[in-house]
Coordinates of C-alpha atoms in Angstrom, one line a residue:
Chain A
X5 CA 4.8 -12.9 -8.3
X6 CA 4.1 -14.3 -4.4
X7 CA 3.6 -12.3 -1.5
X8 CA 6.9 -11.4 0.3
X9 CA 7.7 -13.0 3.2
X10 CA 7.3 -11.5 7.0
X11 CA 7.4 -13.2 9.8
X12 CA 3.8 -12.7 11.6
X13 CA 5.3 -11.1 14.6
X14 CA 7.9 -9.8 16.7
X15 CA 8.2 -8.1 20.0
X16 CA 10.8 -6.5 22.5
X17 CA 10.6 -4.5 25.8
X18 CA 10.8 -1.0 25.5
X19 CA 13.8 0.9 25.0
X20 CA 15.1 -2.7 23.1
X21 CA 14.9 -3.1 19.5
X22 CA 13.3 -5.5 16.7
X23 CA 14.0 -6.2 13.5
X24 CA 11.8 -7.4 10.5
X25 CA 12.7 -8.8 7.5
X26 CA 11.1 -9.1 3.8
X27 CA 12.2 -11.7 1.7
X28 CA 11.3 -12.0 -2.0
X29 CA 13.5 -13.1 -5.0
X30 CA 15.5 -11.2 -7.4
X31 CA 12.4 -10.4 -9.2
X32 CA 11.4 -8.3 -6.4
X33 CA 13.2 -7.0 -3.0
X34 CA 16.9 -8.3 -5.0
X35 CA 16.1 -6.4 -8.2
X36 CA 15.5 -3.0 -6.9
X37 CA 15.9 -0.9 -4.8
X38 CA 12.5 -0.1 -4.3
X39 CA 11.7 -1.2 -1.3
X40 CA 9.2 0.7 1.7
X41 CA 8.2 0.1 5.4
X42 CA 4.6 1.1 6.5
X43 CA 3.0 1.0 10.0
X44 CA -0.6 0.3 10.3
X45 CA -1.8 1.1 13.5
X46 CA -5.8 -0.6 13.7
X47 CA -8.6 1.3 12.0
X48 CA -5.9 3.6 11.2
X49 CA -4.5 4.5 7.3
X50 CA -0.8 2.5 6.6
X51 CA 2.2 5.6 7.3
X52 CA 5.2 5.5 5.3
X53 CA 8.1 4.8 7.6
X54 CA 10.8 3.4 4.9
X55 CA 11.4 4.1 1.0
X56 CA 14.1 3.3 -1.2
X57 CA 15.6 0.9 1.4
X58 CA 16.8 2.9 3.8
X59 CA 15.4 6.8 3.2
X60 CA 13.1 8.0 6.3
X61 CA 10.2 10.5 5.1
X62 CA 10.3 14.2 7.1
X63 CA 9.0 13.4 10.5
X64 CA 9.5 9.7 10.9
X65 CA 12.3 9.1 14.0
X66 CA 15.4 8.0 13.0
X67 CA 14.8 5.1 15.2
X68 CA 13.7 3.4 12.0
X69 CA 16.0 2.5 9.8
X70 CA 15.9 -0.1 6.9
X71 CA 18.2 -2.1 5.1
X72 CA 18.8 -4.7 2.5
X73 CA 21.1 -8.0 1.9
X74 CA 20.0 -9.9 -1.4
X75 CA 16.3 -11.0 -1.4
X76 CA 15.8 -9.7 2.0
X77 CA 15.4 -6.4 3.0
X78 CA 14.7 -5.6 7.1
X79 CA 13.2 -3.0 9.4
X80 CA 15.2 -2.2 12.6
X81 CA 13.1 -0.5 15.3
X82 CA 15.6 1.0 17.9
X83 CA 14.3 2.3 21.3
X84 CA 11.0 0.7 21.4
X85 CA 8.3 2.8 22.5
X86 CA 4.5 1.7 23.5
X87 CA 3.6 2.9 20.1
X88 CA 5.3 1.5 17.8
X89 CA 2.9 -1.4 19.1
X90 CA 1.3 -1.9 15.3
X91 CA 1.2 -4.0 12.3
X92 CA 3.9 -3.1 9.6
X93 CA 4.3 -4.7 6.2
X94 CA 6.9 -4.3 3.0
X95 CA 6.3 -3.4 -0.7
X96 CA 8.8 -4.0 -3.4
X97 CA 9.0 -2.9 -6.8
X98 CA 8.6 -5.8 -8.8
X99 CA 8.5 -4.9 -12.4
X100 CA 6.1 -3.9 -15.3
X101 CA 3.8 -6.9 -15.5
X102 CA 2.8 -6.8 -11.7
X103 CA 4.7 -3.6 -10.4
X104 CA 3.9 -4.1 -6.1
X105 CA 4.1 -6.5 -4.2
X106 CA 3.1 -6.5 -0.4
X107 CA 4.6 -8.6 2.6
X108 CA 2.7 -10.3 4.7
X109 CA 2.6 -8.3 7.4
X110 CA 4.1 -8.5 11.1
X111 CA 2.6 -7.8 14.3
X112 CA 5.0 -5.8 16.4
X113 CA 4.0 -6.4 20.2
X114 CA 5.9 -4.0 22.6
X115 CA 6.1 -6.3 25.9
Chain E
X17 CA -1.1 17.2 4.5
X18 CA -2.7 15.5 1.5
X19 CA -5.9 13.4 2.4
X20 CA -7.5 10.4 0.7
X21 CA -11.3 8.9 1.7
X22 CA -12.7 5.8 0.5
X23 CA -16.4 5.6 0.1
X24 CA -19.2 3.4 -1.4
X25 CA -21.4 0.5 -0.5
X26 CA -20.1 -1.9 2.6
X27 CA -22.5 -4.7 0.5
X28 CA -22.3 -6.1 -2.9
X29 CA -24.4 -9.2 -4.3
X30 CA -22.4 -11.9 -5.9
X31 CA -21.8 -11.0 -9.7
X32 CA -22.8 -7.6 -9.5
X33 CA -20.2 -4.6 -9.7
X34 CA -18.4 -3.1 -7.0
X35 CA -17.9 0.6 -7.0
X36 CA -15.6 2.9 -4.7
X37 CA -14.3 6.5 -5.2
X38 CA -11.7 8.2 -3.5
X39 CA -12.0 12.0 -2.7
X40 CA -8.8 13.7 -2.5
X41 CA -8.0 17.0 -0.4
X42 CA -4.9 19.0 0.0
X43 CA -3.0 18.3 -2.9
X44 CA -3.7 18.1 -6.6
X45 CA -4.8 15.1 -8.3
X46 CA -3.4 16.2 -11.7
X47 CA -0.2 16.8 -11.1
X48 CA 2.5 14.7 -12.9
X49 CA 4.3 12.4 -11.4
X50 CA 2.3 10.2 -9.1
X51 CA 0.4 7.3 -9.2
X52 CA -3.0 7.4 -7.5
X53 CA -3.5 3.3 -6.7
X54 CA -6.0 1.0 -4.8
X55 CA -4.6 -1.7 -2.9
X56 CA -6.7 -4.2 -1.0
X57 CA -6.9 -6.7 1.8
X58 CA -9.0 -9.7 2.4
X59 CA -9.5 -10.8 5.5
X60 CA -6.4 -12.6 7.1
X61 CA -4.8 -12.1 4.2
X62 CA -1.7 -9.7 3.0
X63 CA -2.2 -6.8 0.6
X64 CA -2.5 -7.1 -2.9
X65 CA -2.4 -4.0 -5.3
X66 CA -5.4 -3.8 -7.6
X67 CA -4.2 -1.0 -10.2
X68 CA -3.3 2.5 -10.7
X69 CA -4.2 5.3 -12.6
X70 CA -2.0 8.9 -14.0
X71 CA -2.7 12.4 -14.0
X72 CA -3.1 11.6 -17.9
X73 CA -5.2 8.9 -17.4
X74 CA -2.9 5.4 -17.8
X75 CA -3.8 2.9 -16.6
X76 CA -1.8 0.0 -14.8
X77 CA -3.8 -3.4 -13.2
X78 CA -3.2 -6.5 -11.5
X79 CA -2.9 -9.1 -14.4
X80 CA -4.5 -11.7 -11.5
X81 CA -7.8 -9.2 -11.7
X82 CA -8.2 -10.9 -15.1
X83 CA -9.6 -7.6 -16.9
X84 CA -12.6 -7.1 -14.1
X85 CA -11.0 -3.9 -12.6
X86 CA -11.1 -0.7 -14.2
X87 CA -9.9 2.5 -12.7
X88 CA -10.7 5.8 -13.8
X89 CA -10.3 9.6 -12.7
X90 CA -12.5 12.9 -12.4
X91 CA -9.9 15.7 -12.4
X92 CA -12.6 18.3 -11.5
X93 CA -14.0 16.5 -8.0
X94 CA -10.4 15.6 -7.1
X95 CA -11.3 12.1 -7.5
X96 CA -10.3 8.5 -8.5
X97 CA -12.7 5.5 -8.8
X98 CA -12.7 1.5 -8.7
X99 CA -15.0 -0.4 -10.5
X100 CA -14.9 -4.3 -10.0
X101 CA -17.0 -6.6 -12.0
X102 CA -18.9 -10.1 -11.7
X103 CA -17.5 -9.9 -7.9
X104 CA -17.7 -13.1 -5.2
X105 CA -17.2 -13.6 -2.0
X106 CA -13.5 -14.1 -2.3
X107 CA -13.3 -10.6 -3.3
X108 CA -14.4 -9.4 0.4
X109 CA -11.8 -7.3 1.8
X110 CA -10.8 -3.7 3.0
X111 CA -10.1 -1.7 0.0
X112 CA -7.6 1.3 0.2
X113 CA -6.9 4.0 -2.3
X114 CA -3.4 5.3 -1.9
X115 CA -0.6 7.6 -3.9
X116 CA 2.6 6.3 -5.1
X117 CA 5.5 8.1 -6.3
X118 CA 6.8 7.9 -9.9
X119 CA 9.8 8.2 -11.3
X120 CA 11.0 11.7 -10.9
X121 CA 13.4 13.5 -9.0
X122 CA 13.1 14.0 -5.3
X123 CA 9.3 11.7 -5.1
X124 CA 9.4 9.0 -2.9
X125 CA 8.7 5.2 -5.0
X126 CA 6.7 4.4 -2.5
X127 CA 3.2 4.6 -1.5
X128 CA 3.1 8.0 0.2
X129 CA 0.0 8.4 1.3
X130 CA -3.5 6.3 2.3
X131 CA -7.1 6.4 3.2
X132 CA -7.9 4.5 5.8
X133 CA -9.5 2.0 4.1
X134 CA -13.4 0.7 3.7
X135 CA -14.9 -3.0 4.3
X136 CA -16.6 -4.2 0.9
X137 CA -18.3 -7.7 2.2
X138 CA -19.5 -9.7 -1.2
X139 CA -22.7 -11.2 0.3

């Protein structure tokens, strides 16, 4: 299996909000719903923000919220702060020969 | 608030073998249900998940690895470790340790929790 796909960045004025998508096949992000959000902040350990499509771990703001439409699941950031500034990336269940993939990662820049 | 550290060498010599271990505090390391993986990234480049390991000691790996990986587990240091044969330079990255759920009721599928990763340069 590839990568999934990210775009490599996004941004938005505070108090706006970005999305991000994933897209992988239906080998992937389409053939389960196993799909998590992380945010990487630099030199800092990925956080959970996403699992399961759309299910927010205790203490993650309901400002993020996930979804997904076929191959492509997305990450909506609502009420942009200055940090959610950070790189966040995708995983997908993707079966028992490989069983994660990654995305490729996007670079949220909060303007 | 269960912690994971990465640590071993920052410099490996072309062919030789890379070793990590990843010490893990606050939480139990044999209990059932969760995965304990290492995922790494090269430089410029996306993740890409190496293997995994059970409290019973399964193991799961990257077919792309080609058989050089091997993970295994020491229950009584609250520890997991990577070993990484006949490395080159194209296996420079960060290398995380991580936990992902299993199935079971009420765990997260999803990678839960993470080290904060350490720089292997194959040189």
């Amino acid at each position: 299996q590839s990568a999934l796909t990210q775009p490599p960045s996004a941004s938005g004025s505070p108090g706006q909000s970005v999305t991000i998508s994933c897209t992988g096949t239906s080998s992937d992000v389409g053939g389960y719903d196993y799909v998590s959000w992380y945010q990487q902040h630099p030199g800092k350990a990925p956080k959970l923000m996403i699992f399961e499509v759309t299910k927010r771990p205790s203490g993650v703001p309901d400002r993020f919220s996930g979804s997904k439409s076929g191959n492509t699941a997305s990450l909506t950031v609502s009420g942009l702060q200055a940090d959610d500034e950070a790189d966040y990336f995708c995983s997908s269940y993707a079966g028992i020969e490989l069983p994660y993939v990654f995305g490729t990662g996007t670079t949220v820049t909060v303007l | 608030q269960l912690h994971l550290q990465e640590s071993g060498p920052g410099l490996v010599k072309p062919s030789e073998t890379l070793s990590l271990t990843c010490s893990v505090s606050g939480g139990s390391i044999s209990s059932g249900g969760y995965y304990w993986d290492w995922v790494r990234q090269a430089p410029g480049k996306g993740l890409e998940w190496i293997g995994n390991i059970d409290y019973s000691g399964q193991t799961q790996y990257n077919p792309s690895l080609k058989s050089r990986a091997t993970i295994s587990m020491d229950t009584s240091k609250s520890q997991f470790s990577l070993r990484l044969t006949s490395v080159t330079a194209a296996d420079t990255s960060i290398f995380y340790c991580a936990r992902h759920g299993g199935p079971g009721a009420g765990i997260p599928r999803a990678f839960d929790f993470w080290g904060r990763g350490t720089m292997v340069a194959v040189s």
